[in-house]
Amino acid sequence: MKLIMAVIQDKDSNRLSDALVEKEFQATKLASTGGFLKAGNTTFMIGVKDAEVDKALEIIKENCESREQLVAPISPMGGNADSYVPYPVEVQVGGATVFILPVEQFEKF
Ligand code: 2BA
């Protein structure tokens, strides 16, 4: 068994949820925050049988778009000046950043 952890954009979250349910995958959605943009994103935890990893990845690929995002300057006031970006920057975000982890044991009680 594998645990797929996929960081995706909030805008794609409902579509991906629906697609996973439709294909009978079980998933948990976590509200997360990107370290660079400091904006909300969504992390899916999806437990899957080894043989179904590719099918799950295909669903993620089909439902998560890559988008350009303009990063406005973030004021360091009251915050950490180390991460201050003094000018707008355009970054390409997503579709999905995916980690696939081996699962040693899986239980439901
Ligand atoms: P963020 O960290 O907010 O990053 C958003 C986008 O900003 C990234 O898109 C990337 O295009 C850009 N970016 C990130 N760090 C950068 C840097 N140091 N310099 C220049 N540009 C930078 P994605 O690569 O598609 O990542 C989307 C989100 O996935 C990330 O949001 C983060 O929450 C997660 N992620 C990406 N790589 C990860 C990793 N190695 N470990 C954990 N989470 C990761």
Coordinates of N, CA, C and O and ligand atoms in Angstrom, one line a residue:
M1 N 0.8 -1.2 0.0 CA 0.0 0.0 0.0 C 0.9 1.3 0.0 O 2.0 1.2 0.5
K2 N 0.4 2.3 -0.6 CA 1.1 3.6 -0.6 C 0.2 4.7 -0.1 O -1.0 4.6 -0.2
L3 N 0.9 5.7 0.4 CA 0.1 7.0 0.8 C 0.6 8.0 -0.2 O 1.8 8.4 -0.3
I4 N -0.4 8.5 -1.0 CA -0.1 9.6 -1.9 C -0.5 10.9 -1.2 O -1.6 11.1 -0.7
M5 N 0.5 11.8 -1.1 CA 0.3 13.2 -0.6 C 0.4 14.1 -1.7 O 1.5 14.2 -2.3
A6 N -0.7 14.8 -2.1 CA -0.7 15.7 -3.2 C -1.0 17.1 -2.8 O -2.1 17.4 -2.2
V7 N -0.1 18.1 -3.0 CA -0.4 19.5 -2.7 C -0.9 20.1 -4.0 O -0.2 20.1 -5.0
I8 N -2.1 20.6 -3.9 CA -2.8 21.2 -5.1 C -3.4 22.6 -4.7 O -3.4 23.0 -3.6
Q9 N -3.8 23.3 -5.8 CA -4.4 24.6 -5.5 C -5.8 24.4 -5.0 O -6.6 23.5 -5.5
D10 N -6.3 25.3 -4.2 CA -7.6 25.3 -3.6 C -8.7 25.2 -4.7 O -9.7 24.5 -4.6
K11 N -8.4 25.9 -5.8 CA -9.4 26.0 -6.9 C -9.7 24.6 -7.5 O -10.8 24.4 -8.1
D12 N -8.7 23.7 -7.4 CA -8.9 22.4 -8.0 C -9.5 21.3 -7.0 O -9.7 20.2 -7.4
S13 N -9.6 21.8 -5.8 CA -9.8 20.8 -4.7 C -11.2 20.1 -4.8 O -11.2 18.9 -4.7
N14 N -12.3 20.8 -5.1 CA -13.6 20.2 -5.2 C -13.6 19.2 -6.4 O -14.2 18.1 -6.3
R15 N -13.0 19.7 -7.5 CA -13.1 18.8 -8.7 C -12.3 17.5 -8.4 O -12.8 16.4 -8.8
L16 N -11.2 17.6 -7.8 CA -10.4 16.4 -7.5 C -11.1 15.5 -6.5 O -11.2 14.3 -6.7
S17 N -11.7 16.1 -5.5 CA -12.5 15.3 -4.5 C -13.5 14.5 -5.2 O -13.7 13.3 -5.0
D18 N -14.3 15.2 -6.1 CA -15.4 14.5 -6.8 C -14.9 13.4 -7.7 O -15.5 12.3 -7.7
A19 N -13.8 13.7 -8.4 CA -13.3 12.7 -9.3 C -12.8 11.4 -8.5 O -13.0 10.3 -8.9
L20 N -12.2 11.7 -7.3 CA -11.7 10.5 -6.5 C -12.8 9.7 -6.0 O -12.8 8.5 -6.0
V21 N -13.9 10.4 -5.5 CA -15.0 9.7 -5.0 C -15.7 8.8 -6.1 O -16.0 7.7 -5.9
E22 N -15.8 9.5 -7.3 CA -16.4 8.8 -8.4 C -15.7 7.5 -8.8 O -16.3 6.5 -9.1
K23 N -14.3 7.5 -8.6 CA -13.5 6.4 -9.0 C -13.3 5.5 -7.8 O -12.4 4.6 -7.8
E24 N -14.0 5.8 -6.7 CA -13.9 4.9 -5.5 C -12.6 4.9 -4.7 O -12.2 3.9 -4.2
F25 N -11.9 6.1 -4.8 CA -10.7 6.3 -4.0 C -11.1 7.0 -2.7 O -12.0 7.8 -2.7
Q26 N -10.5 6.6 -1.6 CA -10.8 7.3 -0.3 C -9.7 8.3 -0.1 O -8.5 8.0 -0.2
A27 N -10.1 9.5 0.3 CA -9.1 10.6 0.5 C -9.4 11.5 1.7 O -10.6 11.6 2.1
T28 N -8.4 12.1 2.3 CA -8.6 13.1 3.3 C -8.0 14.4 2.8 O -6.8 14.4 2.3
K29 N -8.7 15.5 3.0 CA -8.2 16.8 2.5 C -7.7 17.6 3.7 O -8.4 17.7 4.8
L30 N -6.5 18.2 3.6 CA -6.0 19.0 4.7 C -5.8 20.4 4.2 O -5.3 20.6 3.1
A31 N -6.2 21.4 5.0 CA -5.9 22.8 4.6 C -4.5 23.0 4.9 O -4.0 22.8 6.0
S32 N -3.7 23.5 3.9 CA -2.3 23.7 4.0 C -1.9 25.1 3.5 O -2.7 25.8 2.9
T33 N -0.7 25.5 3.8 CA -0.2 26.8 3.3 C 1.2 26.6 2.7 O 2.1 26.0 3.2
G34 N 1.3 27.2 1.5 CA 2.6 27.1 0.7 C 3.7 27.9 1.4 O 3.4 29.0 1.9
G35 N 4.8 27.3 1.6 CA 5.9 28.0 2.3 C 6.4 29.3 1.5 O 6.9 30.2 2.1
F36 N 6.3 29.3 0.2 CA 6.9 30.4 -0.6 C 5.8 31.5 -0.7 O 6.1 32.6 -0.4
L37 N 4.6 31.1 -1.2 CA 3.6 32.2 -1.4 C 2.9 32.5 -0.1 O 2.2 33.6 -0.1
K38 N 3.0 31.7 0.9 CA 2.3 31.8 2.1 C 0.8 32.0 1.9 O 0.1 32.7 2.6
A39 N 0.3 31.3 0.8 CA -1.1 31.3 0.5 C -1.7 29.9 0.7 O -0.9 28.9 0.7
G40 N -3.0 29.9 0.9 CA -3.6 28.6 1.2 C -3.5 27.6 0.0 O -3.7 28.1 -1.1
N41 N -3.3 26.4 0.3 CA -3.5 25.4 -0.8 C -4.1 24.1 -0.1 O -4.4 24.2 1.1
T42 N -4.3 23.1 -0.8 CA -4.9 21.9 -0.2 C -4.0 20.7 -0.4 O -3.4 20.5 -1.4
T43 N -3.9 19.9 0.7 CA -3.1 18.7 0.6 C -4.0 17.5 0.7 O -4.8 17.4 1.7
F44 N -4.0 16.6 -0.2 CA -4.8 15.4 -0.2 C -3.9 14.2 0.3 O -2.8 14.1 -0.2
M45 N -4.5 13.5 1.2 CA -3.9 12.2 1.6 C -4.7 11.1 1.0 O -5.9 11.0 1.3
I46 N -4.1 10.3 0.2 CA -4.9 9.2 -0.5 C -4.2 7.9 -0.2 O -3.1 7.7 -0.7
G47 N -4.9 7.0 0.5 CA -4.3 5.7 0.7 C -4.8 4.8 -0.4 O -6.0 4.6 -0.7
V48 N -3.8 4.1 -1.1 CA -4.1 3.3 -2.3 C -3.3 2.0 -2.3 O -2.2 1.9 -1.8
K49 N -3.9 1.0 -2.9 CA -3.2 -0.3 -3.2 C -2.1 0.0 -4.2 O -2.3 0.9 -5.1
D50 N -1.0 -0.7 -4.1 CA 0.1 -0.5 -5.0 C -0.3 -0.5 -6.4 O 0.1 0.4 -7.2
A51 N -1.2 -1.4 -6.8 CA -1.6 -1.5 -8.2 C -2.5 -0.4 -8.7 O -2.7 -0.2 -9.9
E52 N -2.9 0.5 -7.7 CA -3.8 1.6 -8.1 C -3.2 2.9 -8.1 O -3.8 4.0 -8.3
V53 N -1.9 3.0 -7.8 CA -1.2 4.2 -7.7 C -1.2 5.0 -9.0 O -1.6 6.2 -9.1
D54 N -1.0 4.3 -10.1 CA -1.0 5.0 -11.4 C -2.4 5.6 -11.8 O -2.5 6.7 -12.3
K55 N -3.4 4.8 -11.4 CA -4.8 5.3 -11.7 C -5.0 6.6 -10.9 O -5.6 7.6 -11.4
A56 N -4.6 6.6 -9.6 CA -4.8 7.8 -8.8 C -4.0 9.0 -9.3 O -4.5 10.1 -9.4
L57 N -2.8 8.7 -9.8 CA -2.0 9.8 -10.3 C -2.6 10.4 -11.6 O -2.6 11.6 -11.8
E58 N -3.2 9.5 -12.4 CA -3.8 10.0 -13.6 C -5.0 10.9 -13.2 O -5.2 12.0 -13.9
I59 N -5.8 10.6 -12.2 CA -6.9 11.4 -11.8 C -6.4 12.7 -11.3 O -7.0 13.8 -11.6
I60 N -5.3 12.7 -10.5 CA -4.8 14.0 -10.0 C -4.3 14.8 -11.2 O -4.6 16.0 -11.3
K61 N -3.6 14.2 -12.2 CA -3.1 15.0 -13.3 C -4.3 15.6 -14.1 O -4.2 16.7 -14.6
E62 N -5.4 14.8 -14.3 CA -6.5 15.3 -15.1 C -7.2 16.5 -14.4 O -7.9 17.2 -15.1
N63 N -7.2 16.5 -13.1 CA -8.0 17.5 -12.4 C -7.3 18.7 -11.8 O -8.0 19.5 -11.1
C64 N -6.0 18.8 -12.0 CA -5.2 19.9 -11.4 C -4.5 20.7 -12.4 O -3.7 20.1 -13.1
E65 N -4.9 21.9 -12.5 CA -4.3 22.8 -13.6 C -3.1 23.5 -13.0 O -3.0 23.9 -11.9
S66 N -2.2 23.8 -14.0 CA -1.0 24.7 -13.6 C -1.5 26.1 -14.0 O -2.1 26.4 -15.0
R67 N -1.2 27.1 -13.1 CA -1.6 28.5 -13.3 C -0.4 29.4 -13.0 O 0.4 29.1 -12.1
E68 N -0.5 30.6 -13.7 CA 0.5 31.7 -13.3 C -0.1 32.4 -12.1 O -1.3 32.7 -12.1
Q69 N 0.7 32.7 -11.2 CA 0.2 33.5 -10.1 C 1.2 34.7 -9.8 O 2.4 34.5 -9.8
L70 N 0.6 35.9 -9.7 CA 1.5 37.1 -9.4 C 1.6 37.2 -7.9 O 0.6 37.2 -7.2
V71 N 2.8 37.3 -7.4 CA 3.0 37.4 -6.0 C 3.3 38.9 -5.7 O 4.2 39.5 -6.2
A72 N 2.4 39.5 -4.9 CA 2.5 40.9 -4.5 C 3.6 41.0 -3.5 O 3.8 40.1 -2.7
P73 N 4.2 42.2 -3.4 CA 5.2 42.4 -2.3 C 4.5 42.2 -1.0 O 3.4 42.6 -0.8
I74 N 5.2 41.5 -0.1 CA 4.7 41.3 1.2 C 5.4 42.1 2.2 O 6.7 42.1 2.3
S75 N 4.7 42.9 3.0 CA 5.3 43.8 3.9 C 5.9 43.0 5.1 O 5.3 42.1 5.6
P76 N 7.2 43.4 5.4 CA 7.8 42.6 6.5 C 7.4 43.1 7.9 O 7.8 42.6 8.9
M77 N 6.5 44.2 7.9 CA 6.1 44.8 9.2 C 5.5 43.8 10.1 O 4.6 43.1 9.8
G78 N 6.1 43.6 11.2 CA 5.7 42.7 12.3 C 6.0 41.3 11.9 O 5.6 40.3 12.6
G79 N 6.6 41.1 10.8 CA 6.9 39.7 10.3 C 8.4 39.5 10.2 O 9.2 40.3 10.7
N80 N 8.7 38.5 9.5 CA 10.1 38.1 9.3 C 10.7 38.8 8.0 O 10.3 38.5 6.9
A81 N 11.7 39.7 8.2 CA 12.2 40.4 7.1 C 13.0 39.6 6.1 O 13.2 39.9 5.0
D82 N 13.4 38.4 6.5 CA 14.2 37.4 5.7 C 13.4 37.1 4.4 O 14.0 36.9 3.4
S83 N 12.1 36.9 4.5 CA 11.3 36.5 3.4 C 10.7 37.6 2.6 O 9.8 37.4 1.8
Y84 N 11.1 38.9 2.8 CA 10.5 40.0 2.1 C 10.9 40.0 0.7 O 12.0 39.9 0.3
V85 N 9.8 40.1 -0.2 CA 10.0 40.2 -1.6 C 9.6 41.6 -2.0 O 8.4 42.0 -1.9
P86 N 10.5 42.5 -2.5 CA 10.2 43.9 -2.7 C 9.5 44.3 -4.0 O 9.1 45.4 -4.2
Y87 N 9.3 43.3 -4.9 CA 8.6 43.6 -6.2 C 7.7 42.4 -6.5 O 8.0 41.3 -6.1
P88 N 6.7 42.7 -7.4 CA 5.8 41.5 -7.8 C 6.5 40.5 -8.6 O 7.3 40.9 -9.5
V89 N 6.3 39.3 -8.4 CA 6.9 38.2 -9.1 C 5.9 37.3 -9.7 O 4.9 37.0 -9.0
E90 N 6.1 36.8 -10.9 CA 5.1 35.8 -11.4 C 5.7 34.4 -11.3 O 6.8 34.2 -11.7
V91 N 4.9 33.5 -10.7 CA 5.4 32.2 -10.5 C 4.3 31.2 -11.1 O 3.1 31.5 -11.2
Q92 N 4.8 30.1 -11.6 CA 4.0 29.0 -12.1 C 3.6 28.1 -10.9 O 4.5 27.6 -10.3
V93 N 2.3 28.0 -10.6 CA 2.0 27.1 -9.5 C 1.2 25.9 -10.0 O 0.3 26.0 -10.8
G94 N 1.6 24.7 -9.5 CA 0.9 23.5 -9.7 C 1.2 22.9 -11.1 O 2.2 23.3 -11.7
G95 N 0.3 22.2 -11.6 CA -0.9 21.4 -11.1 C -0.8 20.8 -9.8 O -1.6 21.2 -8.9
A96 N 0.1 19.9 -9.6 CA 0.1 19.2 -8.3 C 1.6 18.8 -7.9 O 2.3 18.4 -8.8
T97 N 1.9 18.9 -6.6 CA 3.2 18.4 -6.2 C 2.9 17.1 -5.4 O 2.1 17.2 -4.4
V98 N 3.4 16.0 -5.9 CA 2.9 14.7 -5.3 C 4.1 13.9 -4.7 O 5.2 13.8 -5.3
F99 N 3.8 13.4 -3.5 CA 4.8 12.6 -2.8 C 4.1 11.2 -2.7 O 2.9 11.1 -2.4
I100 N 4.9 10.1 -2.9 CA 4.3 8.8 -2.8 C 5.1 8.0 -1.7 O 6.3 7.8 -1.9
L101 N 4.5 7.7 -0.6 CA 5.2 7.1 0.5 C 4.7 5.7 0.7 O 3.6 5.3 0.6
P102 N 5.7 4.8 1.1 CA 5.3 3.4 1.4 C 4.5 3.4 2.7 O 4.9 4.2 3.6
V103 N 3.5 2.6 2.8 CA 2.8 2.4 4.1 C 3.2 1.1 4.8 O 3.0 0.1 4.2
E104 N 3.7 1.2 6.0 CA 4.1 0.0 6.7 C 3.0 -0.9 7.1 O 2.9 -2.1 7.0
Q105 N 2.0 -0.2 7.6 CA 0.8 -0.9 8.2 C -0.4 0.1 8.0 O -0.3 1.3 8.2
F106 N -1.6 -0.5 7.8 CA -2.8 0.3 7.7 C -3.9 -0.4 8.5 O -4.1 -1.6 8.3
E107 N -4.5 0.3 9.4 CA -5.6 -0.2 10.2 C -6.7 0.7 10.2 O -6.6 1.9 10.2
K108 N -7.9 0.1 10.4 CA -9.1 1.0 10.7 C -9.8 0.3 11.8 O -10.0 -0.9 11.8
F109 N -10.1 1.1 12.9 CA -10.7 0.5 14.1 C -12.1 1.0 14.2 O -12.4 2.1 13.8
Ligands
2BA1 P1 4.5 27.4 -2.3 O1 5.6 27.1 -1.5 O2 3.7 28.6 -1.9 O3 5.1 27.7 -3.8 C1 4.2 28.2 -4.9 C2 5.0 28.3 -6.2 O4 6.1 29.2 -6.0 C3 5.7 27.0 -6.5 O5 4.8 26.2 -7.3 C4 6.9 27.4 -7.3 O6 6.6 27.7 -8.7 C5 7.2 28.8 -6.7 N1 8.3 28.7 -5.7 C6 8.4 28.0 -4.6 N2 9.5 28.2 -3.9 C7 10.2 29.1 -4.7 C8 11.5 29.7 -4.6 N3 12.3 29.4 -3.5 N4 11.9 30.5 -5.5 C9 11.1 30.8 -6.6 N5 9.9 30.2 -6.8 C10 9.5 29.4 -5.9 P2 4.9 24.6 -7.1 O7 6.3 24.1 -7.3 O8 3.9 24.0 -8.1 O9 4.5 24.2 -5.6 C11 3.1 24.4 -5.2 C12 3.0 24.2 -3.7 O10 3.4 22.8 -3.4 C13 4.0 25.0 -2.8 O11 3.5 26.2 -2.5 C14 4.2 24.1 -1.6 O12 3.1 24.2 -0.7 C15 4.1 22.7 -2.2 N6 5.5 22.1 -2.5 C16 6.2 22.3 -3.6 N7 7.4 21.6 -3.5 C17 7.4 21.1 -2.3 C18 8.4 20.3 -1.6 N8 9.6 20.0 -2.1 N9 8.1 19.9 -0.3 C19 6.9 20.3 0.3 N10 5.9 21.0 -0.3 C20 6.2 21.4 -1.6

